[in-house]
Short mmCIF file of C-alpha atoms and ligand atoms in Angstrom, two decimals:
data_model
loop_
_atom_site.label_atom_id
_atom_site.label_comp_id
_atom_site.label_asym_id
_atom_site.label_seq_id
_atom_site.Cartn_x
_atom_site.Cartn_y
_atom_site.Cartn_z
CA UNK N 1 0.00 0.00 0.00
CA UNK N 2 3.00 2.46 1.00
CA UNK N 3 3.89 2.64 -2.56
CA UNK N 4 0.63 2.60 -4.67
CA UNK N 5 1.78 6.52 -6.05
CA UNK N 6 5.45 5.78 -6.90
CA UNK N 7 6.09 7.68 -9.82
CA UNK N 8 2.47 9.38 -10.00
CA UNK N 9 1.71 12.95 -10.18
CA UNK N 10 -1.12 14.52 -8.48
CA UNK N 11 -2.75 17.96 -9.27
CA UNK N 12 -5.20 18.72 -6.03
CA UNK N 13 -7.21 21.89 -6.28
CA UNK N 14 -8.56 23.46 -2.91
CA UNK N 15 -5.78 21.23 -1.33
CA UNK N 16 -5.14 24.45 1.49
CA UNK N 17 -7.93 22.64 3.83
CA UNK N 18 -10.62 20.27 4.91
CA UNK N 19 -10.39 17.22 2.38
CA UNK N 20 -8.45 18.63 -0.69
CA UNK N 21 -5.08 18.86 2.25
CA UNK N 22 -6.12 15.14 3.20
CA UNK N 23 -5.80 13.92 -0.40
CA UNK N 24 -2.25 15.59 -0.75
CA UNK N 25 -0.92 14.27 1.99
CA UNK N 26 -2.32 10.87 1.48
CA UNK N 27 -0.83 10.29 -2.10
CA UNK N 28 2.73 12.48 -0.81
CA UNK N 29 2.50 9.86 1.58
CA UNK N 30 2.10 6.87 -0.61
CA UNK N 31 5.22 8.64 -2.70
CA UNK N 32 3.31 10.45 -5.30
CA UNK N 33 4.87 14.05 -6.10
CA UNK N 34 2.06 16.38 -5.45
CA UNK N 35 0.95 19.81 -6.32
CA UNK N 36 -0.99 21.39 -3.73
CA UNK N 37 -3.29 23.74 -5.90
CA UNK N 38 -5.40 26.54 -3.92
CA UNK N 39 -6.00 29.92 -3.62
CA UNK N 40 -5.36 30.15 -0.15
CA UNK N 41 -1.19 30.68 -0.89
CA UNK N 42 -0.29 30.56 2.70
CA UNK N 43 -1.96 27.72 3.94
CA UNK N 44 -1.51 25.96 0.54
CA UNK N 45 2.09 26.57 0.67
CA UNK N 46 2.19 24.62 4.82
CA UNK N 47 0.49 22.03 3.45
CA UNK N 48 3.49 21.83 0.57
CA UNK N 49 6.02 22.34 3.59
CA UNK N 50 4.11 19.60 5.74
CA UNK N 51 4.91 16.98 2.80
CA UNK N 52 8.24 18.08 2.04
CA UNK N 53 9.13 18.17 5.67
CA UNK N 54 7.97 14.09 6.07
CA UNK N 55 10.03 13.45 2.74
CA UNK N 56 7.47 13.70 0.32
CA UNK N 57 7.46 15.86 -3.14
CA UNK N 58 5.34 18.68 -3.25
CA UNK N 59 4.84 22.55 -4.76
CA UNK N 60 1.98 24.60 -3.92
CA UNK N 61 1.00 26.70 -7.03
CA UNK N 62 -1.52 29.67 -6.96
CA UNK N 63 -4.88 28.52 -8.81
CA UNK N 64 -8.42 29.95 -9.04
CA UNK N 65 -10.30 26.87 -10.81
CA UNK N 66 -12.30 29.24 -12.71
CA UNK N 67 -9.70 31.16 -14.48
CA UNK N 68 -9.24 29.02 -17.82
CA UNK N 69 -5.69 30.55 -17.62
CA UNK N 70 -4.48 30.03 -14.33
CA UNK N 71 -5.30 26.20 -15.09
CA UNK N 72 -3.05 25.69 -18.39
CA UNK N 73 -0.16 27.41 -16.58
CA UNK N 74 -0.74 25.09 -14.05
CA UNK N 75 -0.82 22.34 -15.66
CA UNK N 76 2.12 23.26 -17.88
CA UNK N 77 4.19 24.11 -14.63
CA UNK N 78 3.37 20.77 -13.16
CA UNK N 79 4.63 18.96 -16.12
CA UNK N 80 7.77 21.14 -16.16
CA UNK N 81 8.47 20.08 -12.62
CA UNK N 82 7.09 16.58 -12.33
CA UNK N 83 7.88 15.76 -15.90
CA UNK N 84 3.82 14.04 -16.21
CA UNK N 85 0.41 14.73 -14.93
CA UNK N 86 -1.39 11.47 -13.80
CA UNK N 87 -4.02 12.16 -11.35
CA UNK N 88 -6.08 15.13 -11.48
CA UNK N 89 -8.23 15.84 -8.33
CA UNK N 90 -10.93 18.48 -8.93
CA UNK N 91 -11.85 19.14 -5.13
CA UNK N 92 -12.43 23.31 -5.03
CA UNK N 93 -15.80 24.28 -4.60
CA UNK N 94 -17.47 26.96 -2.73
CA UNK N 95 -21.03 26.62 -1.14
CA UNK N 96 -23.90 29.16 -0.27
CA UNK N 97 -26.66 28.95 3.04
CA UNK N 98 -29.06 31.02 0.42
CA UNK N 99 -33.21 30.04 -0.59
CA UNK N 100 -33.58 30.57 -4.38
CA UNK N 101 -35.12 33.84 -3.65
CA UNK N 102 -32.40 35.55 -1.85
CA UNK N 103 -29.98 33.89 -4.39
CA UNK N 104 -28.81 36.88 -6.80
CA UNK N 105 -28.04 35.71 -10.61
CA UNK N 106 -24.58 37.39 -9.32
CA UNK N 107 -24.16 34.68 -6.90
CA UNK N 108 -25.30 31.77 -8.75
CA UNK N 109 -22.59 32.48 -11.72
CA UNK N 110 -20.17 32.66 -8.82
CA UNK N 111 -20.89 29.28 -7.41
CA UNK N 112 -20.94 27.82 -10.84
CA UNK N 113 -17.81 29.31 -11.77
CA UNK N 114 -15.74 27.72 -9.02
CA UNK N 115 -17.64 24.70 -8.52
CA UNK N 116 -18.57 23.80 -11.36
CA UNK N 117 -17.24 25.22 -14.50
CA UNK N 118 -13.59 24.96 -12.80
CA UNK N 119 -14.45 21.08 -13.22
CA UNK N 120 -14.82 21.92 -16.87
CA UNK N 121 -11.85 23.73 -17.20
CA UNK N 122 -9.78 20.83 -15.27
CA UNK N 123 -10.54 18.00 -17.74
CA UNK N 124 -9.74 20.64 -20.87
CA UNK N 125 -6.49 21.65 -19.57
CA UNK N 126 -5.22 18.22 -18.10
CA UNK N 127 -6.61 16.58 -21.07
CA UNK N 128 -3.41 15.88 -23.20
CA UNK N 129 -0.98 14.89 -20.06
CA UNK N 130 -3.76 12.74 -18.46
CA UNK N 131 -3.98 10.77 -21.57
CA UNK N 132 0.12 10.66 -22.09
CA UNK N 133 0.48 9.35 -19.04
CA UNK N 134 -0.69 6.08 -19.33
CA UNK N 135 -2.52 5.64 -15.99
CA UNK N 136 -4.84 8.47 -15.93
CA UNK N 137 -7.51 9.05 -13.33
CA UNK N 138 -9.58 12.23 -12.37
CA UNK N 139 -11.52 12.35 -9.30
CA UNK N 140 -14.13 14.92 -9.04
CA UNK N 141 -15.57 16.01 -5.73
CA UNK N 142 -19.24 16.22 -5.38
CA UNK N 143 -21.53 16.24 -2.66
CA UNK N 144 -24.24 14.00 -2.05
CA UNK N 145 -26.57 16.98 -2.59
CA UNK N 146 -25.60 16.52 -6.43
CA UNK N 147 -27.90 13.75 -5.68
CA UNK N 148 -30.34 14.89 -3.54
CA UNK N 149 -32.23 17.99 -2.80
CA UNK N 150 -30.87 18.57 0.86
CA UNK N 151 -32.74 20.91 2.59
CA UNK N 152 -34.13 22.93 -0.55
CA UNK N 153 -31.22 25.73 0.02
CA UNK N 154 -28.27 26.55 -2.17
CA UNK N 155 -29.27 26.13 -5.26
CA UNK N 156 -26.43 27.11 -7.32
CA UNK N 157 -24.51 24.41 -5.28
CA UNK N 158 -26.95 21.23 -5.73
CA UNK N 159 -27.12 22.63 -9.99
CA UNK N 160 -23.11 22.90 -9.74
CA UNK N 161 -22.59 19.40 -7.96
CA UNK N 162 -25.40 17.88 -10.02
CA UNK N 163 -23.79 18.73 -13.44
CA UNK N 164 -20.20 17.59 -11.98
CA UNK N 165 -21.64 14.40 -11.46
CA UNK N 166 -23.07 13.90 -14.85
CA UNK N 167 -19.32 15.80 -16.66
CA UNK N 168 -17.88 13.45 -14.69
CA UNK N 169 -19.78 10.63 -16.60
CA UNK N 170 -19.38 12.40 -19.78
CA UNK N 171 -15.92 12.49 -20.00
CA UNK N 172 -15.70 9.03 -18.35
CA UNK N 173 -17.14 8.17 -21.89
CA UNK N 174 -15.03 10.08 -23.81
CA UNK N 175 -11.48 9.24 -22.12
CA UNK N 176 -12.70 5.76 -21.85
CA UNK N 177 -10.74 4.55 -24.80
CA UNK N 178 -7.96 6.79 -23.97
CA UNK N 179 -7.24 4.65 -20.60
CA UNK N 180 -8.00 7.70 -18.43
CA UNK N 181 -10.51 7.08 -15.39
CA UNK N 182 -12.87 9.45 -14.07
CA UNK N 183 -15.21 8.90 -11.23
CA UNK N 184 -17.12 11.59 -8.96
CA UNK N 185 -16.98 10.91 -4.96
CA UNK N 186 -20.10 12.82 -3.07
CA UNK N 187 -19.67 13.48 0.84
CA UNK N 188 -22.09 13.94 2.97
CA UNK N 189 -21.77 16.24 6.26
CA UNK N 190 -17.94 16.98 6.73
CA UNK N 191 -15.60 18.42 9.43
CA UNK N 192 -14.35 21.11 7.10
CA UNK N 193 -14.59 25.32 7.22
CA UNK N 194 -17.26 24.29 4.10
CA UNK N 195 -19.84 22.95 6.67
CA UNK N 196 -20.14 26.47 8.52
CA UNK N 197 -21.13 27.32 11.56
CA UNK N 198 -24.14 25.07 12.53
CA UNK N 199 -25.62 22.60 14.80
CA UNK N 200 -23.02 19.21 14.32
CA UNK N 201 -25.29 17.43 17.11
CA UNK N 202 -28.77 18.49 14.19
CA UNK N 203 -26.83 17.09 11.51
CA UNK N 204 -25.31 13.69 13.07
CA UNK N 205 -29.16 13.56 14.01
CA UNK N 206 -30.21 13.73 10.00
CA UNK N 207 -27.14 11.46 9.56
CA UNK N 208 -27.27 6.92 9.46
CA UNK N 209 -23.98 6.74 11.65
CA UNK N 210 -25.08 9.58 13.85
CA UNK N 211 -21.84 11.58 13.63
CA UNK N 212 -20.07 14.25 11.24
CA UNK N 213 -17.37 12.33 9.08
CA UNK N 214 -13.84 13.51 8.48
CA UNK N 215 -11.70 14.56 5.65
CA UNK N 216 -9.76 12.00 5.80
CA UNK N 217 -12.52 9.29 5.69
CA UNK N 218 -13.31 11.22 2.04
CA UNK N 219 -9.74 11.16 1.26
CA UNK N 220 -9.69 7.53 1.88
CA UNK N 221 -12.09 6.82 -1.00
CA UNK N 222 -10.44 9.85 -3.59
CA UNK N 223 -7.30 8.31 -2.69
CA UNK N 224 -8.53 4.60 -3.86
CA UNK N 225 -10.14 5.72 -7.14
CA UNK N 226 -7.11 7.48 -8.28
CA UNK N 227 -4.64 4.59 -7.46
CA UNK N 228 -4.47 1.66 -9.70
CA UNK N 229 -6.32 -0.23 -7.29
CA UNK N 230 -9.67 0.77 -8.87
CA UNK N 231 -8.21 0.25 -12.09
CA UNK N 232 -11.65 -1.15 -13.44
CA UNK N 233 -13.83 1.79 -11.95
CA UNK N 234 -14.61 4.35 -14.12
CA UNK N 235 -18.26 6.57 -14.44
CA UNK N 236 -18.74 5.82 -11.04
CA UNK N 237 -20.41 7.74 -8.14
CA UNK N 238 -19.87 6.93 -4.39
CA UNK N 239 -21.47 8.53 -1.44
CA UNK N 240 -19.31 8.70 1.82
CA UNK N 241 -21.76 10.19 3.97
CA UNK N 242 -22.52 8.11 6.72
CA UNK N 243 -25.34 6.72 5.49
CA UNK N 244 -27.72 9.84 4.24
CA UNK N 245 -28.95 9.13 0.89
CA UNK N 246 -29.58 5.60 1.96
CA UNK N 247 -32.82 7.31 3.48
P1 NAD X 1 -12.58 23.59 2.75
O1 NAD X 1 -13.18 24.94 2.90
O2 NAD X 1 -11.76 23.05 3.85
O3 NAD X 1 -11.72 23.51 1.40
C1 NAD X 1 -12.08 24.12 0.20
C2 NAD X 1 -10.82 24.68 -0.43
O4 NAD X 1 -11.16 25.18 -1.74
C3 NAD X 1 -10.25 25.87 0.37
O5 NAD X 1 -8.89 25.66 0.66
C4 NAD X 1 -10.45 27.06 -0.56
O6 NAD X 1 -9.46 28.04 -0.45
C5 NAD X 1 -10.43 26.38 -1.92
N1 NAD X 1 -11.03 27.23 -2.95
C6 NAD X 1 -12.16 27.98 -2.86
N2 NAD X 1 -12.34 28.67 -3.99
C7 NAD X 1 -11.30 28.37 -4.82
C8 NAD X 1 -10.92 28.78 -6.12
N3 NAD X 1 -11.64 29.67 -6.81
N4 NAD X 1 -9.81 28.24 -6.66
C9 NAD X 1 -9.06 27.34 -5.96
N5 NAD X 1 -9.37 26.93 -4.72
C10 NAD X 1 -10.47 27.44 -4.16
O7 NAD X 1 -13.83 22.64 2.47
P2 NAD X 1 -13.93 21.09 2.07
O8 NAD X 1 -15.14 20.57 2.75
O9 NAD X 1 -12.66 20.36 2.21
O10 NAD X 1 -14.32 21.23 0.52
C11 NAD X 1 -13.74 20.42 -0.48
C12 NAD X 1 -14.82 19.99 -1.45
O11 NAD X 1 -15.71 19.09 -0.79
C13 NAD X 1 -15.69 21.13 -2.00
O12 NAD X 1 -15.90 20.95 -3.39
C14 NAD X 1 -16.98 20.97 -1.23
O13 NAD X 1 -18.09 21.48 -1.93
C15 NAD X 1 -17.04 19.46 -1.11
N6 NAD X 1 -17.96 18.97 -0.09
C16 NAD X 1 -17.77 19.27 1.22
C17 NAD X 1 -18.68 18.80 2.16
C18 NAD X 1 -18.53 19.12 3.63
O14 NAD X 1 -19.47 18.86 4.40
N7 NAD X 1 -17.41 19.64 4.09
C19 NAD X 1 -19.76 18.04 1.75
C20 NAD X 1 -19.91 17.73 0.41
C21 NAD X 1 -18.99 18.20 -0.51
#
């Protein structure tokens, strides 16, 4: 298991915090060279220290997801330093408390941008190095309310982590000849600055297992579908939330 990224290269956007830092350090661990992609540059560049400093590879790069430029020169600086781009983790998203009515069109193109169209912009930029490498696999991060309708708030975030579900199926299709994976992972209730202030003890309530989950319990599962271990998965969806959408 301690080797399963040996000569893999990870991209991992939002990889500052919550479960984009768990990924990084899970594959830097497993002795992948990792680039810890955020726009956070001072906690994204501890979490490149963190690695280095237990003798892993990383280099924390500055990237918005939903700047269509910021991504090739990412991706182009990752190959220059890494010499390949294997994995491609698509974790950034932002989320929003609001009802439809107090959600501004200026606000819902926000959400999209980052959340969604950034997953867009991730498969067109990654595209040609994913492919050369041989073993490519793209793991998109949902949220189980891409599946469900939650609590009928933030709409721009269940439309944004709906659509990366079914991209992520799209281009599953379209790579799938090309011997690149992609699969989308959907948490439910998270230990993360993403879940926000609120109640934990409400939502363990709403929740199967009766408790928030952790980042790394999400990681666990990213970390799985981009090794070669799931080297037969691709198209895929899987919930890690405790039990929710079972309901
Ligand atoms: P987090 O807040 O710890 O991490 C999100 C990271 O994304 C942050 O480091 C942030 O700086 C980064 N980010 C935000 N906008 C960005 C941009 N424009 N470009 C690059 N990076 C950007 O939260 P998290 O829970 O670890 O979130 C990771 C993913 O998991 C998100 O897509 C989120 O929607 C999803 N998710 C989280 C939960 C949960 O309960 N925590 C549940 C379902 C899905």
């Amino acid at each position: 298991m301690k080797d399963r990224f040996e000569n893999r290269v990870a991209l991992v956007t939002g990889a500052a915090s919550g479960i984009g830092r768990s990924v990084a350090l899970q594959i830097a661990a497993e002795g992948g060279a990792v680039v810890v992609a955020d726009i956070q540059d001072d906690l994204g560049a501890g979490v490149a220290r963190e690695i280095i400093d237990a003798g892993g590879r990383a280099v924390y790069r500055h990237l918005d997801v939903a700047s269509e430029a910021e991504w090739h020169a990412t991706v182009a600086a990752t190959v220059d330093e890494f010499g390949s781009l294997g994995i491609l983790i698509n974790n950034a998203g932002i989320a929003h408390p609001d009802l439809i009515e107090d959600t501004t069109h200026e606000l819902y193109a926000r959400v999209i941008a980052v959340t969604q169209t950034s997953v867009f912009l991730g498969h067109r930029a990654a595209s040609a190095s994913l492919k050369a490498s041989g073993h490519g696999a793209v793991v998109n991060v949902s949220s189980m309310f891409g599946i469900v309708g939650g609590f009928g708030s933030a709409p721009a975030y269940a439309a944004a982590k709906g659509a990366v579900r079914a991209l992520s199926k799209n281009t599953a299709v379209a790579w799938g000849g090309d011997g690149v994976r992609v699969n989308s992972v959907h948490p439910g209730f998270i230990e993360t600055p993403t879940l926000g202030a609120g109640s934990r003890e409400r939502l363990a309530a709403l929740t199967p297992l009766r408790r928030i989950g952790t980042a790394d319990e999400v990681a666990e599962l990213i970390s799985f579908l981009a090794s070669d271990q799931a080297s037969y998965i691709t198209g895929g969806e899987f919930v890690v939330d405790g039990g929710y959408t079972a309901q």
